[in-house]
């Protein structure tokens, strides 16, 4: 059977209207993860893109970025480092704030999670406003990392996030929108 991998992933992502609040359509990746074929197609898309590229680490964003990021790191024979929501990491941390619709949030990394000059692929499930990925990229850059690309499964281009990440000087890759 001939399938277009991007279309295949897009049709399995579940759109949940009015969640977590009225007017928001939540893009739910759990059906993609649950189905062995689409999970493999998804990971393989990332593997084909990054296989053979000079990378040292994959950094995945809490929480859904952990799922794809850790599997991808394993497949590429790279280490994985978590970018966590505030207050979850036990050792010395650096933090970056970002804006949510109401108020602020922050992400943290361990200060020893990246060495200066390491080439890092940053990954999450979705880019909406881009605030999360931009904050994660700032953290990595403060630690001296070279962020080779910011990747996600889903782009919501109407929210301008992927453009904002590109405008910050980063390369961006998303599987579908
Ligand atoms: C979601 C998503 C991204 C972020 C994208 O995470 O997984 O990390 O929002 O939004 P942005 O581009 O506007 O920053 P969320 O903060 O809902 O946390 P979760 O993964 O713990 O559900
Ligand atoms: N994070 C921010 N906006 C989102 C959306 N529409 N679906 C899933 N995760 C999100």
Tab-separated table of C-alpha atoms and ligand atoms in Angstrom:
chain	number	residue	atom	x	y	z
A	1	UNK	CA	0.000	0.000	0.000
A	2	UNK	CA	1.311	3.442	-0.971
A	3	UNK	CA	0.855	6.072	1.728
A	4	UNK	CA	1.930	9.654	2.028
A	5	UNK	CA	3.484	9.779	5.499
A	6	UNK	CA	2.514	13.367	6.238
A	7	UNK	CA	-1.105	12.850	5.172
A	8	UNK	CA	-1.217	9.641	7.161
A	9	UNK	CA	-0.115	11.382	10.356
A	10	UNK	CA	-2.395	14.377	9.755
A	11	UNK	CA	-5.505	12.217	9.362
A	12	UNK	CA	-4.822	10.359	12.624
A	13	UNK	CA	-4.299	13.464	14.768
A	14	UNK	CA	-7.580	14.086	16.612
A	15	UNK	CA	-9.065	17.571	16.651
A	16	UNK	CA	-10.997	18.134	19.881
A	17	UNK	CA	-13.207	21.241	19.680
A	18	UNK	CA	-13.496	23.635	22.614
A	19	UNK	CA	-10.791	22.034	24.751
A	20	UNK	CA	-9.350	23.068	27.168
A	21	UNK	CA	-11.650	26.051	26.736
A	22	UNK	CA	-14.274	27.302	24.285
A	23	UNK	CA	-12.842	28.401	20.960
A	24	UNK	CA	-9.678	26.278	21.149
A	25	UNK	CA	-9.381	23.203	18.932
A	26	UNK	CA	-6.985	20.876	20.717
A	27	UNK	CA	-4.695	18.858	18.417
A	28	UNK	CA	-4.450	15.534	20.184
A	29	UNK	CA	-1.513	13.303	19.186
A	30	UNK	CA	-2.475	10.362	21.413
A	31	UNK	CA	-4.149	8.439	18.525
A	32	UNK	CA	-0.886	8.694	16.557
A	33	UNK	CA	1.067	7.264	19.488
A	34	UNK	CA	-1.504	4.551	20.145
A	35	UNK	CA	-1.422	3.183	16.585
A	36	UNK	CA	1.847	1.282	16.017
A	37	UNK	CA	2.010	2.114	12.321
A	38	UNK	CA	1.506	5.859	12.637
A	39	UNK	CA	3.881	6.048	15.606
A	40	UNK	CA	6.565	4.362	13.494
A	41	UNK	CA	5.834	6.532	10.433
A	42	UNK	CA	6.107	9.639	12.604
A	43	UNK	CA	9.399	8.678	14.221
A	44	UNK	CA	10.803	7.517	10.861
A	45	UNK	CA	10.028	10.919	9.306
A	46	UNK	CA	12.206	12.541	11.939
A	47	UNK	CA	14.860	9.825	11.693
A	48	UNK	CA	15.165	10.256	7.920
A	49	UNK	CA	15.522	14.017	8.337
A	50	UNK	CA	18.202	13.899	11.016
A	51	UNK	CA	20.055	10.641	10.318
A	52	UNK	CA	23.630	11.446	9.349
A	53	UNK	CA	23.399	15.052	10.520
A	54	UNK	CA	26.012	16.208	12.968
A	55	UNK	CA	24.091	16.241	16.258
A	56	UNK	CA	25.072	15.591	19.874
A	57	UNK	CA	21.779	15.694	21.764
A	58	UNK	CA	18.026	15.840	21.437
A	59	UNK	CA	16.271	18.231	23.839
A	60	UNK	CA	12.566	17.483	24.322
A	61	UNK	CA	10.007	19.848	25.845
A	62	UNK	CA	7.810	18.809	28.793
A	63	UNK	CA	5.601	16.890	28.379
A	64	UNK	CA	4.669	15.754	24.893
A	65	UNK	CA	8.087	16.580	23.485
A	66	UNK	CA	9.502	13.882	25.756
A	67	UNK	CA	7.593	11.172	23.913
A	68	UNK	CA	8.932	11.822	20.427
A	69	UNK	CA	12.225	13.306	21.591
A	70	UNK	CA	13.375	10.352	23.640
A	71	UNK	CA	12.497	7.781	20.971
A	72	UNK	CA	14.213	9.890	18.324
A	73	UNK	CA	17.343	10.302	20.451
A	74	UNK	CA	17.488	6.534	20.920
A	75	UNK	CA	17.058	5.900	17.187
A	76	UNK	CA	19.793	8.418	16.314
A	77	UNK	CA	22.165	7.115	19.000
A	78	UNK	CA	22.094	10.484	20.746
A	79	UNK	CA	21.585	11.514	24.346
A	80	UNK	CA	18.288	13.058	25.466
A	81	UNK	CA	17.899	16.063	27.757
A	82	UNK	CA	14.569	17.291	29.179
A	83	UNK	CA	13.357	20.883	29.086
A	84	UNK	CA	11.008	20.819	32.070
A	85	UNK	CA	8.255	22.950	33.450
A	86	UNK	CA	9.293	24.962	36.510
A	87	UNK	CA	10.107	23.187	39.763
A	88	UNK	CA	10.558	19.632	38.491
A	89	UNK	CA	14.321	19.290	38.125
A	90	UNK	CA	16.311	18.367	41.268
A	91	UNK	CA	19.789	19.753	40.498
A	92	UNK	CA	21.089	23.248	39.614
A	93	UNK	CA	18.884	24.825	36.962
A	94	UNK	CA	18.584	27.729	34.556
A	95	UNK	CA	15.130	29.072	33.754
A	96	UNK	CA	13.445	31.119	31.034
A	97	UNK	CA	10.015	32.702	31.255
A	98	UNK	CA	7.521	32.824	28.426
A	99	UNK	CA	4.055	34.271	27.977
A	100	UNK	CA	0.840	32.340	28.076
A	101	UNK	CA	-2.530	33.777	27.155
A	102	UNK	CA	-3.003	34.650	30.836
A	103	UNK	CA	0.240	35.269	32.716
A	104	UNK	CA	3.641	33.659	32.461
A	105	UNK	CA	5.209	30.230	32.699
A	106	UNK	CA	8.799	29.047	32.754
A	107	UNK	CA	10.890	26.179	31.552
A	108	UNK	CA	14.077	24.909	33.156
A	109	UNK	CA	17.093	22.801	32.329
A	110	UNK	CA	19.873	21.386	34.431
A	111	UNK	CA	22.956	23.582	34.120
A	112	UNK	CA	25.068	20.541	33.222
A	113	UNK	CA	22.666	19.107	30.637
A	114	UNK	CA	24.503	20.634	27.660
A	115	UNK	CA	28.170	21.471	27.136
A	116	UNK	CA	29.162	24.608	25.228
A	117	UNK	CA	29.346	23.941	21.504
A	118	UNK	CA	27.153	20.843	21.537
A	119	UNK	CA	24.813	20.572	18.578
A	120	UNK	CA	21.259	20.104	19.788
A	121	UNK	CA	17.989	19.251	18.081
A	122	UNK	CA	15.079	20.815	19.985
A	123	UNK	CA	11.739	19.029	19.682
A	124	UNK	CA	8.146	19.383	20.869
A	125	UNK	CA	4.781	18.111	19.667
A	126	UNK	CA	3.264	21.403	18.518
A	127	UNK	CA	4.051	25.042	17.765
A	128	UNK	CA	1.229	27.444	18.604
A	129	UNK	CA	2.513	30.920	19.597
A	130	UNK	CA	6.075	29.592	19.629
A	131	UNK	CA	6.632	30.884	23.163
A	132	UNK	CA	7.577	27.489	24.568
A	133	UNK	CA	10.099	26.605	21.860
A	134	UNK	CA	11.601	30.098	21.920
A	135	UNK	CA	12.102	29.911	25.686
A	136	UNK	CA	13.608	26.427	25.372
A	137	UNK	CA	15.954	27.637	22.621
A	138	UNK	CA	17.046	30.602	24.768
A	139	UNK	CA	17.850	28.212	27.609
A	140	UNK	CA	19.934	25.998	25.350
A	141	UNK	CA	21.752	29.000	23.915
A	142	UNK	CA	22.481	30.353	27.410
A	143	UNK	CA	24.132	27.013	28.143
A	144	UNK	CA	26.275	27.462	25.031
A	145	UNK	CA	24.488	24.964	22.813
A	146	UNK	CA	24.141	25.318	19.072
A	147	UNK	CA	20.428	24.740	18.344
A	148	UNK	CA	20.606	23.055	14.956
A	149	UNK	CA	16.833	23.013	14.416
A	150	UNK	CA	13.548	23.379	16.293
A	151	UNK	CA	11.179	20.579	15.273
A	152	UNK	CA	7.584	19.670	16.006
A	153	UNK	CA	4.912	17.345	14.718
A	154	UNK	CA	2.261	20.045	14.232
A	155	UNK	CA	2.442	23.689	13.221
A	156	UNK	CA	-0.490	26.038	13.812
A	157	UNK	CA	0.694	28.684	11.325
A	158	UNK	CA	-2.285	30.955	11.924
A	159	UNK	CA	-0.869	31.633	15.413
A	160	UNK	CA	2.452	32.794	13.963
A	161	UNK	CA	4.656	30.695	16.220
A	162	UNK	CA	6.752	28.924	13.607
A	163	UNK	CA	7.394	32.272	11.903
A	164	UNK	CA	8.431	33.798	15.236
A	165	UNK	CA	10.852	30.923	15.824
A	166	UNK	CA	12.259	31.405	12.310
A	167	UNK	CA	12.500	35.164	12.905
A	168	UNK	CA	14.658	34.425	15.947
A	169	UNK	CA	17.183	32.900	13.553
A	170	UNK	CA	16.389	29.231	14.105
A	171	UNK	CA	15.692	26.645	11.469
A	172	UNK	CA	12.217	25.087	11.912
A	173	UNK	CA	10.811	21.745	10.740
A	174	UNK	CA	7.261	20.513	11.257
A	175	UNK	CA	5.638	17.375	9.906
A	176	UNK	CA	2.194	18.857	9.250
A	177	UNK	CA	-0.132	21.761	9.959
B	1	LIG	C1	1.670	22.670	24.636
B	1	LIG	C2	2.479	21.979	23.562
B	1	LIG	C3	3.681	22.868	23.432
B	1	LIG	C4	3.109	24.252	23.713
B	1	LIG	C5	2.910	25.003	22.430
B	1	LIG	O1	2.186	22.348	25.879
B	1	LIG	O2	2.816	20.652	23.947
B	1	LIG	O3	4.684	22.567	24.390
B	1	LIG	O4	1.829	24.057	24.340
B	1	LIG	O5	2.375	26.279	22.667
B	1	LIG	P1	3.162	27.615	22.313
B	1	LIG	O6	3.783	27.426	20.963
B	1	LIG	O7	2.069	28.658	22.312
B	1	LIG	O8	4.168	27.864	23.373
B	1	LIG	P2	1.475	22.736	27.226
B	1	LIG	O9	2.092	24.005	27.739
B	1	LIG	O10	-0.003	22.732	27.011
B	1	LIG	O11	1.943	21.586	28.200
B	1	LIG	P3	1.757	19.993	28.218
B	1	LIG	O12	2.665	19.426	27.148
B	1	LIG	O13	2.231	19.644	29.588
B	1	LIG	O14	0.314	19.677	27.963
B	2	LIG	N1	-0.806	23.825	22.775
B	2	LIG	C1	-1.159	25.075	22.453
B	2	LIG	N2	-2.208	25.086	21.611
B	2	LIG	C2	-2.531	23.771	21.397
B	2	LIG	C3	-3.519	23.125	20.613
B	2	LIG	N3	-4.391	23.805	19.881
B	2	LIG	N4	-3.551	21.768	20.622
B	2	LIG	C4	-2.663	21.070	21.364
B	2	LIG	N5	-1.720	21.633	22.115
B	2	LIG	C5	-1.644	22.972	22.140
